[in-house]
XYZ file of C-alpha atoms in Angstrom:
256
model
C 12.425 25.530 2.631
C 8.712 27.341 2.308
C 7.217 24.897 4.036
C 8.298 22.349 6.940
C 5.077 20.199 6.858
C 5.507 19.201 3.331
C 7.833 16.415 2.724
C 9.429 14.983 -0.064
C 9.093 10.651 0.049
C 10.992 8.112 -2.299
C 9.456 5.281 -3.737
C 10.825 1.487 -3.247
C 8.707 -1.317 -4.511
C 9.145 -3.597 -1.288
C 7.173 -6.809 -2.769
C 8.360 -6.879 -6.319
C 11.419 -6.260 -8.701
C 10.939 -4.729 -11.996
C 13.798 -6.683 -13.591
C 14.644 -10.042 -12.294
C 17.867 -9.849 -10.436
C 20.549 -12.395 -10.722
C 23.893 -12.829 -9.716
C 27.523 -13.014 -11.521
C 26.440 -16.282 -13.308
C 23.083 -14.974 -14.309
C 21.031 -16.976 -11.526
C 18.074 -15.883 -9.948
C 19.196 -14.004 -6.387
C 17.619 -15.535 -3.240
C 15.236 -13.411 -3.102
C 12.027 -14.392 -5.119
C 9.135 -16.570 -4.903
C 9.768 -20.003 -6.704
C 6.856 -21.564 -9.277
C 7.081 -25.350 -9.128
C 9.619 -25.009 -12.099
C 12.285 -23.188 -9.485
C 11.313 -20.286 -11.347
C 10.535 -16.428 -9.884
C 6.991 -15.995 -10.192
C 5.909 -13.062 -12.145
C 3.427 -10.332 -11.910
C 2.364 -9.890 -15.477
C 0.495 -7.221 -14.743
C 3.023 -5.028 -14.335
C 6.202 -7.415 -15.812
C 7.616 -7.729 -12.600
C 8.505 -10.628 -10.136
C 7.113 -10.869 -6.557
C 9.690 -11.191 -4.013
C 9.457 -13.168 -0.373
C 9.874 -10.911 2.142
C 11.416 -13.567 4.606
C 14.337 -13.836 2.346
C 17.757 -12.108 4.308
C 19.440 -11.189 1.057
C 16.026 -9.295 0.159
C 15.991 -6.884 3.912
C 19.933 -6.677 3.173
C 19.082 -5.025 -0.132
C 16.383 -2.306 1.430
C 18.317 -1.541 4.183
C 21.694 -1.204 3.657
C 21.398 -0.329 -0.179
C 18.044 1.267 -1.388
C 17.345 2.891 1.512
C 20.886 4.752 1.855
C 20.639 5.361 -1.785
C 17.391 6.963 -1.463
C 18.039 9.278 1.768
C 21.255 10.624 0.601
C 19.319 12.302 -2.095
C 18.083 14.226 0.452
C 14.198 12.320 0.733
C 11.677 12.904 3.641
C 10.586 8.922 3.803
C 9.894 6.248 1.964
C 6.163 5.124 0.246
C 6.605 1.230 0.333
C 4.571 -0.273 -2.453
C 3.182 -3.789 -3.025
C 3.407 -5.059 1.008
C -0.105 -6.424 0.231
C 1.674 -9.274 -2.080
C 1.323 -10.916 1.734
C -2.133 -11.461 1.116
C -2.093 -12.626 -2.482
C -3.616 -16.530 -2.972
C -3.690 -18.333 -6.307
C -3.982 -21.846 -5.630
C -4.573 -22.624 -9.295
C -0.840 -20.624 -9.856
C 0.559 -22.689 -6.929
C 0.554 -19.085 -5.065
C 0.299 -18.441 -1.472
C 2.496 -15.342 -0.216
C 0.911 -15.118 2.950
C 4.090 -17.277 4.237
C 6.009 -14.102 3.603
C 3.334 -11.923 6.391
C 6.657 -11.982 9.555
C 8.995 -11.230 7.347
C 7.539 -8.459 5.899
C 6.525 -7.101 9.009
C 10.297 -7.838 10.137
C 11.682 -6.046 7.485
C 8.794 -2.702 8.072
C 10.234 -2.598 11.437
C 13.843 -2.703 10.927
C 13.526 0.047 8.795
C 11.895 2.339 11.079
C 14.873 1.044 13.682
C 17.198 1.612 11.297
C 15.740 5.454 10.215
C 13.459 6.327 12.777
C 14.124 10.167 11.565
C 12.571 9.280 8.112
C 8.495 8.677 7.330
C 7.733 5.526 6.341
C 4.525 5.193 4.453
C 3.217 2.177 3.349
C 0.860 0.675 0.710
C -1.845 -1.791 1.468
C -0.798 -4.612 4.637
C -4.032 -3.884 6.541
C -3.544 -7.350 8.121
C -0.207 -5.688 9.840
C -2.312 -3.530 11.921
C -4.367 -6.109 13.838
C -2.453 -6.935 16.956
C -0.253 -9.629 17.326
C 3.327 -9.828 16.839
C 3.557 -8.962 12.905
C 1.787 -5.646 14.064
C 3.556 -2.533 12.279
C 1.386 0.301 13.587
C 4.350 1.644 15.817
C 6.688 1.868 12.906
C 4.498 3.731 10.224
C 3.406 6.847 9.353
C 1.158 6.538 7.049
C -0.960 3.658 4.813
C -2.154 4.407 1.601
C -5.868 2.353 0.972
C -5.673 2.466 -3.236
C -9.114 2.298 -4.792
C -10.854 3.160 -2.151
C -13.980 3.907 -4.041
C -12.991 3.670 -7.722
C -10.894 1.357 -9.704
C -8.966 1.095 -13.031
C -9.600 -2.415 -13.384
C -12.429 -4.659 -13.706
C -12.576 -8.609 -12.706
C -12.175 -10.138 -16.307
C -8.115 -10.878 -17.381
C -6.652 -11.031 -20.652
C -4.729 -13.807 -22.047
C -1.445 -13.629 -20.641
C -3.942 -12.931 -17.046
C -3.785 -9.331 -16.758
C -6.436 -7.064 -15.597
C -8.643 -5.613 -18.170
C -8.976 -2.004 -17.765
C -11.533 -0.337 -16.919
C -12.106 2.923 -14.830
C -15.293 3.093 -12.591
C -16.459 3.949 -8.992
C -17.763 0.805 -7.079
C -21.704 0.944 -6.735
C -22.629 1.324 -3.438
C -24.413 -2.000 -2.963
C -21.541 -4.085 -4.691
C -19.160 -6.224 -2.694
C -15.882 -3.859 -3.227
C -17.696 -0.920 -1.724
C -18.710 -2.601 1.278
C -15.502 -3.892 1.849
C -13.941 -0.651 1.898
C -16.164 0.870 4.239
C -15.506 -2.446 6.406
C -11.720 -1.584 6.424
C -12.188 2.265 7.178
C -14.599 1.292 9.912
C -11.626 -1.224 11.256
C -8.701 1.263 10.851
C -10.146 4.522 11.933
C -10.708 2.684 15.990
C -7.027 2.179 16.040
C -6.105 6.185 14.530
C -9.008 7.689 16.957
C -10.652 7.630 20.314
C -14.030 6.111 19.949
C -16.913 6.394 23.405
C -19.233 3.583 24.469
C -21.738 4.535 21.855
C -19.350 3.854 19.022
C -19.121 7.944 18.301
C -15.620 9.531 18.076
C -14.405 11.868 20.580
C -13.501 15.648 19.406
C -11.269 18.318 20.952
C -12.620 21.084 22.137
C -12.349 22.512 17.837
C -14.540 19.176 16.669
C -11.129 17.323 15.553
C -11.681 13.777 16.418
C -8.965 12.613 19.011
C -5.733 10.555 18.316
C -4.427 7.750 19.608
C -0.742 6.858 20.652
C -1.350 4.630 17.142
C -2.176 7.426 15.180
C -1.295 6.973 11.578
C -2.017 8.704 8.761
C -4.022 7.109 5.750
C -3.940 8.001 2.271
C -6.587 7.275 0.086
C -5.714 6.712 -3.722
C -8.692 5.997 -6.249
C -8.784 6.113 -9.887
C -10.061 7.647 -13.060
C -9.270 8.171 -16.739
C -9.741 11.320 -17.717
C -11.353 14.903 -17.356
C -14.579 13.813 -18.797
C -17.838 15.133 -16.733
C -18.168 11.381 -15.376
C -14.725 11.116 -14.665
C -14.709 14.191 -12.250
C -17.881 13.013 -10.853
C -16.147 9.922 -9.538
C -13.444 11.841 -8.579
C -15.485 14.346 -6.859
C -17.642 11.303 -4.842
C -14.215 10.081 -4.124
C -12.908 12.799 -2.591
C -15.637 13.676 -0.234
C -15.972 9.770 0.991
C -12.709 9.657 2.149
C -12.577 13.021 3.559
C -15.831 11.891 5.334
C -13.560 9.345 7.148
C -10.407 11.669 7.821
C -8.417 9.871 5.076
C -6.357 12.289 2.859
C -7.540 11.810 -0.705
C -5.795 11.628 -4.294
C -7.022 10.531 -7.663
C -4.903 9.589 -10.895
C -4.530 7.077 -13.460
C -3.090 3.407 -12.857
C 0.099 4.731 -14.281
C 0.218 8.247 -11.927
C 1.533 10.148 -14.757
């Protein structure tokens, strides 16, 4: 009521299920990704299992259930997590969700068809805004890049094969850093007019210029505490992402 630019946005976790659901008999619904067992796969990192996107029982569920649900509670939009399990490859886990890439593009669009009133925001799915016909770029709002210059976890697992934490900003000559400035450097050209020289073009108050494409992106990076080196990360990872027009926020892996 104070402010019509701020909006309030539900969350729906669109590539995983925090319980396993099953039907009357206590099956598995059609909905999951199978291990060679028939089994749903699970994410034990966060004790959940990964759905496939292609399933029909699985865009029945967000759109005519969760979705509903969600907006007669009055919500702005909807942040959809996890639509990067399309990109996830474990050969040695007999994993390859990139099968699910259409239908999880499928299902991004039929919800902005469905509720093209509400914001939909989703997380990670950078290869959804590259052209072609799973591109999504028409039916978001926003994109949220998580750890875009710090992370809660490192690249060592425990024994059941989740990530060990621990909170640090990516040095700037180290692999994950340059691959985030390779995927700002990709998304920005489709949010903003770029010239021949590769330099964006500004209004006439030194805001760079949209595109038809223009979404917003949301970066989300990580640390642990309030400590002095804590804050300094935070600080860093503030200013880098306001450097590229992204809209920043820092927390811990659990957000609360």
């Amino acid at each position: 009521a104070y402010n019509p630019d701020q909006y309030v946005i539900g969350y729906v976790s669109i590539g995983e299920t925090a319980e396993l659901f099953t039907d009357l008999s206590g099956n598995p619904l059609d909905i999951y990704f199978l291990d060679a067992n028939g089994d749903p796969i699970e994410d034990v990192n966060w004790n959940a299992y990964y759905v496939d996107a292609r399933k029909p029982l699985w865009h029945d569920y967000i759109l005519n259930k969760y979705l509903p649900e969600l907006y007669a509670e009055g919500f702005d939009g909807v942040f959809l997590d996890l639509v990067d399990i399309i990109t996830y490859v474990n050969p040695s886990q007999g994993i390859d969700f990139t099968v699910s890439k259409s239908g999880m593009a499928d299902l991004i669009k039929a919800i902005k068809l469905k509720f093209p009133d509400k914001k939909t925001i989703i997380n990670g799915g950078y290869s959804l805004l590259v052209g072609g016909p799973d591109d999504v770029r028409s039916s978001i709002d926003a994109i949220m890049i998580e750890s875009f210059s710090s992370t809660w976890a490192d690249n060592t697992v425990d024994s059941s094969g989740a990530f060990n934490e621990n909170y640090h900003a990516y040095p700037k000559d180290s692999y994950d850093y340059r691959i985030m400035e390779e995927l700002a450097w990709q998304i920005n050209p489709i949010r903003f007019e770029y010239d021949e020289d590769g330099e964006v073009v500004r209004d006439a108050g030194g805001e760079p210029v949209r595109t038809n494409d223009f979404f917003h992106v949301m970066a989300l990076d990580y640390v642990k505490n309030t400590s002095s080196a804590q804050m300094d990360i935070m600080v860093e990872a503030v200013e880098r992402a306001w450097d590229y027009y992204f809209l920043p926020a820092a927390g811990v892996k659990e957000l609360w």
